[in-house]
Tab-separated table of C-alpha atoms in Angstrom:
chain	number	residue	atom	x	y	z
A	1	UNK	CA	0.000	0.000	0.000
A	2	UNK	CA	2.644	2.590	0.938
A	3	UNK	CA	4.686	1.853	-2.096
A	4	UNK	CA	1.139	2.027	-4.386
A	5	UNK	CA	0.927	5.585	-2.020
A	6	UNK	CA	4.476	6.404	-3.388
A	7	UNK	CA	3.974	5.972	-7.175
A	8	UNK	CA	0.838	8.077	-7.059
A	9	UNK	CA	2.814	10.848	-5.441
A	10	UNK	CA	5.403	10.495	-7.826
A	11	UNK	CA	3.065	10.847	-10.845
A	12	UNK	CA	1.647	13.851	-9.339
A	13	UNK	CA	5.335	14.800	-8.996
A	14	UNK	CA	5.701	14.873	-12.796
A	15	UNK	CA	2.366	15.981	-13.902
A	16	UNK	CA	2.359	19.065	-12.306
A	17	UNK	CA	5.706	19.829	-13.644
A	18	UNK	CA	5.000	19.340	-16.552
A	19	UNK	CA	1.657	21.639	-15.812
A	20	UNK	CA	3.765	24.703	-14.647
A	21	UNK	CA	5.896	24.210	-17.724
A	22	UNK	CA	3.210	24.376	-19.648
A	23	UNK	CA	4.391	21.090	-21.496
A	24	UNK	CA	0.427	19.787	-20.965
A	25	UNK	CA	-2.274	21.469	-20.269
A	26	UNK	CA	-5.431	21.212	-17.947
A	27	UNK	CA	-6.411	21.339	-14.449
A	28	UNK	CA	-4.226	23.597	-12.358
A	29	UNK	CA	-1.250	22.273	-10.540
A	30	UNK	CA	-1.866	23.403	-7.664
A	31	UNK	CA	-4.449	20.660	-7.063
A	32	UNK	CA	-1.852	18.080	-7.534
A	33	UNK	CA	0.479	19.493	-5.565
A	34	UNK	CA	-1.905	19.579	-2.550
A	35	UNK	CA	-2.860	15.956	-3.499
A	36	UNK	CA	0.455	15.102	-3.458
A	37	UNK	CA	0.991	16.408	0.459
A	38	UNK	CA	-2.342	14.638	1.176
A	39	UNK	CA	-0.827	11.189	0.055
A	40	UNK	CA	2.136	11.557	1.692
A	41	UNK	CA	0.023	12.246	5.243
A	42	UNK	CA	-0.876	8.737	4.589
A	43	UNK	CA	2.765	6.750	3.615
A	44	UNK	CA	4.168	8.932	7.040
A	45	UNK	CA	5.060	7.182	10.265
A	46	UNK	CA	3.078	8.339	13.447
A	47	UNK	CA	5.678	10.554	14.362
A	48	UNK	CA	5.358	12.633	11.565
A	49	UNK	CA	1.556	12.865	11.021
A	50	UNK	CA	1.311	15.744	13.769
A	51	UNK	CA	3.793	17.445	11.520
A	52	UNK	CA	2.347	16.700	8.216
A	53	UNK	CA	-1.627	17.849	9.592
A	54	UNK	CA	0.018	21.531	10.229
A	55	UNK	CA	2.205	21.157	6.803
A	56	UNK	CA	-1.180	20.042	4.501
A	57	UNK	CA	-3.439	23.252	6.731
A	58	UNK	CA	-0.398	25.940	5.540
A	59	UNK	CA	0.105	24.368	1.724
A	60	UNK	CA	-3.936	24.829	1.726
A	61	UNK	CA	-3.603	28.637	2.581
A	62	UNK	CA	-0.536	29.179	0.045
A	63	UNK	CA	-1.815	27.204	-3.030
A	64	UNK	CA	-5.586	28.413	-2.812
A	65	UNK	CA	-6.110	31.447	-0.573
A	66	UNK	CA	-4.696	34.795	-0.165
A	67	UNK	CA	-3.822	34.169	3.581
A	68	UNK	CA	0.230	33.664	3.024
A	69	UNK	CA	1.105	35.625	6.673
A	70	UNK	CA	-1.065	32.456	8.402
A	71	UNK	CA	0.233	29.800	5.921
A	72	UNK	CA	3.835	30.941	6.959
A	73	UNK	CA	3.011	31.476	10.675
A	74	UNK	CA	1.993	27.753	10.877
A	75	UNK	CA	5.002	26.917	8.815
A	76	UNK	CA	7.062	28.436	12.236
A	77	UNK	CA	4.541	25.732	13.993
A	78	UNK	CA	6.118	23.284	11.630
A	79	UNK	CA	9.633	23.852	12.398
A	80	UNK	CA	8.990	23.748	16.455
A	81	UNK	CA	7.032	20.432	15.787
A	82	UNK	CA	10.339	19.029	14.656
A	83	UNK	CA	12.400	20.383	16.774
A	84	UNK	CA	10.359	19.036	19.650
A	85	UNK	CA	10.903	15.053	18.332
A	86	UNK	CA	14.580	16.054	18.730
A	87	UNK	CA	14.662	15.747	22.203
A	88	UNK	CA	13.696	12.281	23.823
A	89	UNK	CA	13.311	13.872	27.157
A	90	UNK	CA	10.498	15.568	26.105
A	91	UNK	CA	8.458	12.249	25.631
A	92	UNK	CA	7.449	13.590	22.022
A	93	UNK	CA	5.776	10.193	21.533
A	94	UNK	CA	3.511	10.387	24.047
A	95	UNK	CA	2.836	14.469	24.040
A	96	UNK	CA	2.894	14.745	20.098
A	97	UNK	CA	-1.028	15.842	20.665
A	98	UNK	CA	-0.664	18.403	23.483
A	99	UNK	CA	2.023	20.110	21.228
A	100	UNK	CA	-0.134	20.432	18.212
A	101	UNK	CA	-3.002	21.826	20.141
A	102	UNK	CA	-0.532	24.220	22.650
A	103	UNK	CA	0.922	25.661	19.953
A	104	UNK	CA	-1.789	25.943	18.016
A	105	UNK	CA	-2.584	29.490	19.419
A	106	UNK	CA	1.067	30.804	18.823
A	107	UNK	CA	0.302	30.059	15.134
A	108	UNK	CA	-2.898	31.732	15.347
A	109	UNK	CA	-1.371	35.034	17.169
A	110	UNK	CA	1.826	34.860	15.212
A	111	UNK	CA	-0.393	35.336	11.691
A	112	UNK	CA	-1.569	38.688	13.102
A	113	UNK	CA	1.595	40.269	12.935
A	114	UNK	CA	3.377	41.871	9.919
A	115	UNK	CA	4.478	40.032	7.346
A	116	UNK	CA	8.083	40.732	7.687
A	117	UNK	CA	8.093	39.738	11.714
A	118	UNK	CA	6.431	36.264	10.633
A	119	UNK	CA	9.078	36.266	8.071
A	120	UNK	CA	11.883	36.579	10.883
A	121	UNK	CA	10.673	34.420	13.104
A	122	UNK	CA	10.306	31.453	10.442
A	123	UNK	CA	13.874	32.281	9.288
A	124	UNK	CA	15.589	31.985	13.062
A	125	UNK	CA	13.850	28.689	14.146
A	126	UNK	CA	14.389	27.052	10.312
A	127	UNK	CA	17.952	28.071	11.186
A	128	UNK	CA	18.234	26.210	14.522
A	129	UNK	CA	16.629	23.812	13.153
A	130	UNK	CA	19.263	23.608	10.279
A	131	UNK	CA	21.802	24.412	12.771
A	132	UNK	CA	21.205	21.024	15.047
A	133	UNK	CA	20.798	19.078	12.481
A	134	UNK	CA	24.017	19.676	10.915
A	135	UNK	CA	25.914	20.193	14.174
A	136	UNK	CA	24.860	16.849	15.108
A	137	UNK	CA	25.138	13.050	13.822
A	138	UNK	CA	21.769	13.278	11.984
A	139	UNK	CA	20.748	11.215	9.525
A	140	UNK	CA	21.940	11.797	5.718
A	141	UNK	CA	18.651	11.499	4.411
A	142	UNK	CA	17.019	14.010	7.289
A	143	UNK	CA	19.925	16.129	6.010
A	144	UNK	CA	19.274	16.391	2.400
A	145	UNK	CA	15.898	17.184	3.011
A	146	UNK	CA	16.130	19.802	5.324
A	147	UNK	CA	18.910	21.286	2.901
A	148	UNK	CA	16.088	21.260	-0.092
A	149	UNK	CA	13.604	22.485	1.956
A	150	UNK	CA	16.029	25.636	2.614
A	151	UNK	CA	16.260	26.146	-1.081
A	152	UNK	CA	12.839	25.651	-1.398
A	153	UNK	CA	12.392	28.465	0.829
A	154	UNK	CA	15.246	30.703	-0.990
A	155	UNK	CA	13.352	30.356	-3.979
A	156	UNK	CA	10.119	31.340	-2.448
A	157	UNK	CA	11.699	34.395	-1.256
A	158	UNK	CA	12.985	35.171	-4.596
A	159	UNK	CA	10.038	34.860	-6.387
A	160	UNK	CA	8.713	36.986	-3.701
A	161	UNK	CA	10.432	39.428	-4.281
A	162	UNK	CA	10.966	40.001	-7.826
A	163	UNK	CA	8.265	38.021	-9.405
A	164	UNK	CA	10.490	35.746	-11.309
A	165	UNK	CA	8.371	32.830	-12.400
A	166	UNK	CA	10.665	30.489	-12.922
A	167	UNK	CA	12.363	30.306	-9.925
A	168	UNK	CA	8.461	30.573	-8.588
A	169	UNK	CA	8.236	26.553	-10.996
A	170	UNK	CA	11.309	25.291	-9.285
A	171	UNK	CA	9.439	25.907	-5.356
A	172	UNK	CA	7.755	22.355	-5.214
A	173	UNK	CA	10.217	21.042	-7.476
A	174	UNK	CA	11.999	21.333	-4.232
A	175	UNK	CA	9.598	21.092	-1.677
A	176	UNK	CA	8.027	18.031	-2.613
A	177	UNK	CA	11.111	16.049	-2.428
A	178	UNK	CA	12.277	17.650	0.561
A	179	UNK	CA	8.667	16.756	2.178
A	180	UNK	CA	9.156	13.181	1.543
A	181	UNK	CA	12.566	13.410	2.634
A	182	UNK	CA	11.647	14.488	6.208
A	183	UNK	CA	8.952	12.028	6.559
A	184	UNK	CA	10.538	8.904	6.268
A	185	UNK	CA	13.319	9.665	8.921
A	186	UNK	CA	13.037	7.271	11.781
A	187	UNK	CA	12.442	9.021	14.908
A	188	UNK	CA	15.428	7.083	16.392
A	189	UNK	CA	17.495	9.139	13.914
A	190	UNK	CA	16.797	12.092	16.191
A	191	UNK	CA	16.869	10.719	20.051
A	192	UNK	CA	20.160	8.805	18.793
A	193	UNK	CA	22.037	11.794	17.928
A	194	UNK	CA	20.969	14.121	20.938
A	195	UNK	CA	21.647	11.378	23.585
A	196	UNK	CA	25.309	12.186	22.475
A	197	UNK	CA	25.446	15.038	23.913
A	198	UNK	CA	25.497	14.830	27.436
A	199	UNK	CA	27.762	11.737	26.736
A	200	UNK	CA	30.043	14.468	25.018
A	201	UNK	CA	29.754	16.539	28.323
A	202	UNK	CA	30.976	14.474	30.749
A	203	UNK	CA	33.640	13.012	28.817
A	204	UNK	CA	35.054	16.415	28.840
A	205	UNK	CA	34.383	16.806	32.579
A	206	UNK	CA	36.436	13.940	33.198
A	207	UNK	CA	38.876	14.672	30.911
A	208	UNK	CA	39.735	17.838	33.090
């Protein structure tokens, strides 16, 4: 089933680039693209569904309403979400549902603010998140994600910004992938690599 769940993602992976290249012609991509998210909700480990219910609620406001400060408030929500899985002492397995609904209101209040603050927010937690992951013994594949996800972002910005619509058709040409990416990472991947740490600590301690 998961690996049926897979090829349909794919082909909606290729049919709507093929849509924003204008190579066929039809329905609009967008619907694909949100399809796309939807399937992936359902290949995800239970880890990641939390994550991926906030992820499909913010590609909903960006790909069909005008509501982009909420759609990248939540996406701050969506950062947090991970970087709460990163530490084991925080039970994430057994709080994953108090965390979606606490910070549910941040998201809300957050989207009330200028577009610019959201904007800086969203850029310093996707930079500790980036910054943990890469500091520590992450997985590769968590890694390459994350880093497509960043570009995904840089091109968002871009496109932003000067209205250049091709670097608007690479986006989920990068996000997709990056999406996918992210949710197939173990969540022993994460409590692994942060156990080190105090491990790190008092080997130093004893050291002096």
């Amino acid at each position: 089933m998961r690996k049926y769940l897979f090829f349909c993602i794919t082909v909606c992976f290729i049919l709507f680039i093929l849509l924003d290249f204008n190579i066929i012609h039809g329905i609009s991509s967008s619907y694909l693209k949100f399809l796309s998210i939807l399937l992936l909700f359902f290949t995800s480990n239970r880890f990641k569904k939390t994550i991926l219910c906030y992820t499909i609620f913010c590609d909903f406001l960006l790909l069909f309403t005008s509501f982009y400060s909420m759609g990248v408030a939540f996406f701050t929500i969506v950062h947090l979400l991970y970087l709460c899985q990163m530490f084991p002492f925080l039970e994430y397995e057994k709080r994953q549902q108090t965390y979606m609904f606490l910070l549910l209101p941040f998201g809300i209040l957050l989207s009330f603010l200028p577009l610019y603050w959201i904007a800086a927010c969203y850029s310093i937690l996707f930079l500790l998140h980036i910054l943990i992951v890469f500091t520590q013994k992450y997985s590769k594949i968590y890694e390459i994600g994350l880093l497509l996800f960043a570009l995904c972002d840089c091109c968002t910005a871009i496109s932003f910004l000067t209205g250049n619509t091709l670097v608007a058709k690479c986006i989920w040409i990068l996000y997709l992938p990056s999406q996918i990416l992210l949710s197939i990472t173990e969540q022993y991947s994460f409590s692994t690599a942060l156990l080190l740490l105090p491990i790190k600590y008092h080997s130093i301690q004893k050291r002096k």
